[in-house]
Structures are given as C-alpha cells and as structure tokens.
Short mmCIF file of C-alpha atoms and ligand atoms in Angstrom, two decimals:
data_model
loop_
_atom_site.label_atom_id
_atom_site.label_comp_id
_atom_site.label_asym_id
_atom_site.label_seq_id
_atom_site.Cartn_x
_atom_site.Cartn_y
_atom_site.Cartn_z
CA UNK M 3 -18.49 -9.61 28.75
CA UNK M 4 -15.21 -10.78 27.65
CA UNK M 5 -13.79 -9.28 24.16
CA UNK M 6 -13.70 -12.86 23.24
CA UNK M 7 -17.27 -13.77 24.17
CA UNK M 8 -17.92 -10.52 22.08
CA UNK M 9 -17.17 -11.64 19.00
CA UNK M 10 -18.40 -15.11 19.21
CA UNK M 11 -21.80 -13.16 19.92
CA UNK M 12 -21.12 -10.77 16.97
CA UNK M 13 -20.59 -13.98 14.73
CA UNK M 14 -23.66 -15.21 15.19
CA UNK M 15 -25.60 -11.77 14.59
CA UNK M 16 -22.95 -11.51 11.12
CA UNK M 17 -24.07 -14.92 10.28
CA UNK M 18 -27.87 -14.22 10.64
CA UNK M 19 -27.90 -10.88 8.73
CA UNK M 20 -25.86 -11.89 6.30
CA UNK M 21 -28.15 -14.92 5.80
CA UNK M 22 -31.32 -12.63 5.96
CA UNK M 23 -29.29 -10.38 3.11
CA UNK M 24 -28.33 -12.83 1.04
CA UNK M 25 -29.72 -16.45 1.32
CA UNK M 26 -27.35 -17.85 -0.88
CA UNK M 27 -24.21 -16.60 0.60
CA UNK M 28 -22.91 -19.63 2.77
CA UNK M 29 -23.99 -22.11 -0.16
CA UNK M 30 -22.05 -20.26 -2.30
CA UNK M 31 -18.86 -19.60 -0.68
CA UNK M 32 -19.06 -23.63 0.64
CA UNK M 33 -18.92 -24.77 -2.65
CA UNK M 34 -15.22 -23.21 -3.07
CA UNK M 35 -13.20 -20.15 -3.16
CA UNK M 36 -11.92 -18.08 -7.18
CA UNK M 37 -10.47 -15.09 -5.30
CA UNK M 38 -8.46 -12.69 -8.15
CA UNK M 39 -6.21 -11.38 -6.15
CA UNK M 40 -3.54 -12.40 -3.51
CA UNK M 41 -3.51 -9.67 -1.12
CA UNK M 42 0.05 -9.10 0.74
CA UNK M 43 -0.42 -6.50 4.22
CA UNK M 44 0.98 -6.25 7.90
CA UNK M 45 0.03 -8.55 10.39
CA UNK M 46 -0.99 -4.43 11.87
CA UNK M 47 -4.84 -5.04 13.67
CA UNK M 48 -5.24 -1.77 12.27
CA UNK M 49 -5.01 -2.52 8.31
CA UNK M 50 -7.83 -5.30 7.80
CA UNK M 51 -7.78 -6.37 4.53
CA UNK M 52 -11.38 -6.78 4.00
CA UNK M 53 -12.60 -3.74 5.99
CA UNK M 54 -10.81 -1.03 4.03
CA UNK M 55 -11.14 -2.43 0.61
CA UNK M 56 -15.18 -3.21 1.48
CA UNK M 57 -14.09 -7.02 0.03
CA UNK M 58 -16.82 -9.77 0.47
CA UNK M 59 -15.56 -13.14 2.08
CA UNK M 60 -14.27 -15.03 -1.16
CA UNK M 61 -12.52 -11.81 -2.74
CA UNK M 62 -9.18 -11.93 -1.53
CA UNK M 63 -6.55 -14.26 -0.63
CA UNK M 64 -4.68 -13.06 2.04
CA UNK M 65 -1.09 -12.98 3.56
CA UNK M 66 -0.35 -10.91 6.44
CA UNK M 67 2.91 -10.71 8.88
CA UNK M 68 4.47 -8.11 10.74
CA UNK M 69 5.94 -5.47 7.96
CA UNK M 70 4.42 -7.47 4.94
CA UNK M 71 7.52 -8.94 3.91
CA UNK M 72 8.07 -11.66 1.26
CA UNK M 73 11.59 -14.07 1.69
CA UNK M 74 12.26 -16.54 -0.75
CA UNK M 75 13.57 -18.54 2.93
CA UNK M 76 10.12 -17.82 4.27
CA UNK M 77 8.34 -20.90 3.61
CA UNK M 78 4.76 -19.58 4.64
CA UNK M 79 4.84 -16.34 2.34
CA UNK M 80 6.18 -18.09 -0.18
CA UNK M 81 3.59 -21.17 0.65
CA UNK M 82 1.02 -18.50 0.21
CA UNK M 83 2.21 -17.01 -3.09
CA UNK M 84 2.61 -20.39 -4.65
CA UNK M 85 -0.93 -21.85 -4.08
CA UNK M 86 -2.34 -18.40 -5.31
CA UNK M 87 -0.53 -18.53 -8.09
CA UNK M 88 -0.59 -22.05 -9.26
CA UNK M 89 -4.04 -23.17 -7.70
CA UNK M 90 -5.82 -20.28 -7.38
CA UNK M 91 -4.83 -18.90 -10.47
CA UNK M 92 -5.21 -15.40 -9.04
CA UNK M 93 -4.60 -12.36 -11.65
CA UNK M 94 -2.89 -9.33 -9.32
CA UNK M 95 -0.83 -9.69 -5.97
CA UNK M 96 -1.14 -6.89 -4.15
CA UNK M 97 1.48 -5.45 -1.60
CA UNK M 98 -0.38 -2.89 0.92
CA UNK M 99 2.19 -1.64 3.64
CA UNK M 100 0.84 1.14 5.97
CA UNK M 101 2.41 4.38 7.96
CA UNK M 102 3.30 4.20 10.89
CA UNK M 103 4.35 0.52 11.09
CA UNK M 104 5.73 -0.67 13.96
CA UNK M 105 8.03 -3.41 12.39
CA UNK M 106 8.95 -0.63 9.94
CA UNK M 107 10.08 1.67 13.10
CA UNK M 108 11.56 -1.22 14.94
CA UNK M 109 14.04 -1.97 12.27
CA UNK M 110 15.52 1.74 12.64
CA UNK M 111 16.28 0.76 16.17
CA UNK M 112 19.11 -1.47 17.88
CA UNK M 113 17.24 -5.10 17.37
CA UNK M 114 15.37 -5.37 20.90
CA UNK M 115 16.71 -8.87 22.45
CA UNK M 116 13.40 -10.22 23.46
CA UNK M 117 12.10 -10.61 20.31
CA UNK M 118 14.31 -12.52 18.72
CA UNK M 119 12.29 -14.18 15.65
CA UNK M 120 10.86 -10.89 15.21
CA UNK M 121 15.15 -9.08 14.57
CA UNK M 122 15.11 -11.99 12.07
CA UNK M 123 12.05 -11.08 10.15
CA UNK M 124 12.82 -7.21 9.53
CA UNK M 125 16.44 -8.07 9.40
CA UNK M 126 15.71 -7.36 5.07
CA UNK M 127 14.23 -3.62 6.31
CA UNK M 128 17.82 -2.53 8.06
CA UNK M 129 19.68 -3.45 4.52
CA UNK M 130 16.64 -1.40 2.89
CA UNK M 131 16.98 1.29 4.51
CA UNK M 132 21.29 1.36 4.33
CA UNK M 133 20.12 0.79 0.52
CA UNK M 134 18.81 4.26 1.14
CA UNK M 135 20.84 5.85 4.05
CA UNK M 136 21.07 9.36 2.03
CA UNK M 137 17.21 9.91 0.93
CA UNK M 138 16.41 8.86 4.59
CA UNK M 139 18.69 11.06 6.50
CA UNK M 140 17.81 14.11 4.63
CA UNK M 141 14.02 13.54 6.27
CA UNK M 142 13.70 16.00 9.50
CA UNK M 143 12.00 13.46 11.36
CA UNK M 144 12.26 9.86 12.45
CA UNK M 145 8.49 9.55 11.56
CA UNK M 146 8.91 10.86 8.07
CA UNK M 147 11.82 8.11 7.83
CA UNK M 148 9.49 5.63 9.02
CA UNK M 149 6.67 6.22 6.71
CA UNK M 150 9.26 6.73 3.61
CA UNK M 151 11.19 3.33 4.46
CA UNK M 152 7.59 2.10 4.68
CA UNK M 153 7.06 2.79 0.95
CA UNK M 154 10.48 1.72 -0.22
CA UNK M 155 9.54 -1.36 1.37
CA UNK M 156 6.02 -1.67 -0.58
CA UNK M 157 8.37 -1.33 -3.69
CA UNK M 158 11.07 -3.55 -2.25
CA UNK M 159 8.55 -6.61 -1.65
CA UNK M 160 7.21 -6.09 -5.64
CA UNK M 161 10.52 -6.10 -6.83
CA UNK M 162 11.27 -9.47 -4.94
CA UNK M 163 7.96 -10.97 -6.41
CA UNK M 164 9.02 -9.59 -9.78
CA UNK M 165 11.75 -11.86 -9.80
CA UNK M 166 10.04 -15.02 -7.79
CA UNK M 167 10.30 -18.33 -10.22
CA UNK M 168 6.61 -18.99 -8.63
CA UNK M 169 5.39 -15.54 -10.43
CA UNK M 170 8.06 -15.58 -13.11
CA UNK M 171 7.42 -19.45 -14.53
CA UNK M 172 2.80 -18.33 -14.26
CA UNK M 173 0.87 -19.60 -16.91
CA UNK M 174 -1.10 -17.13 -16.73
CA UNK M 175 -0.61 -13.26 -16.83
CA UNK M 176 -0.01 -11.82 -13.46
CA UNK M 177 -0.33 -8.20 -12.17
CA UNK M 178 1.52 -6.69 -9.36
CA UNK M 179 0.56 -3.81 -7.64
CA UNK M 180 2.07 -1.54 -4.78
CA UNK M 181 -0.05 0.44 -2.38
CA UNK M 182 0.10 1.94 1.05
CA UNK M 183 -2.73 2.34 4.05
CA UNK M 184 -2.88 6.02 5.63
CA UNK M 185 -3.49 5.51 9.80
CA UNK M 186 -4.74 8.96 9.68
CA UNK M 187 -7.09 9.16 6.44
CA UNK M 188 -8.03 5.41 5.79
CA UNK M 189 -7.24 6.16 2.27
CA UNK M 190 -4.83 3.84 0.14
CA UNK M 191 -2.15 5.46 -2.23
CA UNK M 192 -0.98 3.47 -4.84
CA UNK M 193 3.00 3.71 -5.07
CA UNK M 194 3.01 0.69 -7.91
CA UNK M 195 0.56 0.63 -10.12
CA UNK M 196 -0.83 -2.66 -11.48
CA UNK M 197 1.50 -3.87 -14.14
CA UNK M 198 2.57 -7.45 -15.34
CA UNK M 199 5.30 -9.05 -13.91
CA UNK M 200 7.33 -9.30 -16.49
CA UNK M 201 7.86 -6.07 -17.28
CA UNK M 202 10.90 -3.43 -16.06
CA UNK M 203 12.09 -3.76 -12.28
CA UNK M 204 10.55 -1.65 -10.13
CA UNK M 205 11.97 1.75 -10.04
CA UNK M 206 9.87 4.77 -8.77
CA UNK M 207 6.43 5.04 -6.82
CA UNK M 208 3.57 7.41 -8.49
CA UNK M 209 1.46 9.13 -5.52
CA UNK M 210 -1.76 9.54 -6.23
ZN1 LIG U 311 2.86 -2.66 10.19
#
C-alpha cells in the first residue's frame, strides 16, 4: 500500500475513534475555530505542532516554513500573523525552532544554486549569524553552531514580532513566547518566556 493510500485509510479509522470518543467533536469544531495561540515552527516533518504539544484540532493556529522565519516582505507569515491577531484574537504567538534544522545549517553554507527561493528565505539567518560571528566561532563544532544560531534565531523572529505594527497596534494584550524542539529528547526548552509585547526587546534566552 502506498504511503498515500495509508493515510487516507488512517483518516478514516481517526475519524471513527475520535467520533466513538467524543460524539460531539466534528459538531463542535464545524461550528468555528477560538484557537489562543498562533503557533510559529519549521516547515521540519519532524516538529508537528500538534503531536508534541498533545494539542486537540481547534487549539492552535499554525504557521510553518522552512527555519520558522517571520519577514515583514513575506506576505503569507505576515498574512498569518494578521488574521490571528485581528480575527482570531489569539492571546500568545509562539516561535518553536528546533536543533538540528536544516535551513538553519544551510544558511552556514555557500547558498546551493538549485534552490534558489529557498537562498532567499534564510538569506535573514546569514546576517544573524554575522550579527554573532564571535559567540559562534568560539563553538568547537559546526553542529553546536547550528543548534546555537538555531536559538538566536527563535529570539531573532520574537524580536521582529515585537516590533510588527500588526502585534504592536492589538487591541488586545498579546504574549510572545520563544521555545525550541530537542530532535533527540522531544522535549521543548523555552528560550523566551511568555511576556507581552510591549515590553523590553528581546535580549537573553533562559534555559530551562
Ligand atoms: Zn528546521
């Protein structure tokens, strides 16, 4: 069986247990969606929102592209963080990057020419990480680079929605919050913790 005919057979076994759990459920989430949080990740198939947070459909709003990177040019990220905000209404916006991220590692390389769109996204993570030539370099390995340029760019990406007009101009109180996935433990760390927008740039991370 194909991968594909996989999970349309898995859907239908979701669909009837979840039904058999909870009778309401489709009802309920067809009359409309009041997630409280806009969740920002990688596009990674290894970081699923849902799955590591054990969210229910209806939880979280969700954003994902390669390196979870928000550009005030980006029209779909910022798309996304707009109708959260001002239709949605949502409360926190969190930022999860992970280790090991491969549009992370493939900004500390020479941009490969057959992805072309993708040298344009993480062009932001090469100026990060010049932003921070000396903490990097002082790493042993290009790993520990990776995953450090990693969190800098969780805290990067809440420092650009601290000053967004979208998040800035809210009617409502908004908190932003930094975290990062570990590959190797499943566990989240929080580098930012949850704290209104308007308060002091972002500075530090606290590791938890
Ligand atoms: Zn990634």
């Amino acid at each position: 069986m194909s991968h594909q005919k996989l999970m349309l057979a898995q859907n239908v076994a979701w669909a009837s247990e979840t039904r058999m759990r909870d009778p309401d459920f489709f009802k309920r989430i067809a009359e409309g969606q009041q997630p409280d949080t806009l969740w920002i990740s990688c596009a990674d198939s290894r970081v699923p929102a849902e799955k590591i947070t054990h969210s229910s459909s209806g939880e979280l709003f969700v954003h994902r592209n390669i390196a979870n990177l928000i550009a005030a040019e980006d029209i779909n990220a910022i798309g996304v963080i707009e109708y959260a905000v001002k239709v949605l209404k949502v409360s926190h916006i969190i930022v999860c990057g992970h280790y090991q991220c491969g549009g992370v590692m493939a900004s500390m390389r020479p941009p490969n020419p057959d992805i072309p769109a993708v040298n344009q996204h993480i062009a932001q993570l090469r100026r990060l990480a010049l932003r921070h030539q000396d903490e990097l370099a002082a790493l042993p390995t290009v790993e520990l680079r990776a995953d450090r340029l990693a969190e800098l760019n969780v805290l990067d990406q809440i420092d650009t929605l601290s000053q967004l007009p979208i998040v800035l101009q809210a009617q409502h109180s908004i908190s932003l919050h930094g975290w990062i996935f570990g590959l190797n433990d499943g566990l989240l760390r929080v580098l930012y913790p949850g704290k209104p927008a308007e308060t002091e740039p972002v500075k530090g991370y606290m590791q938890t």
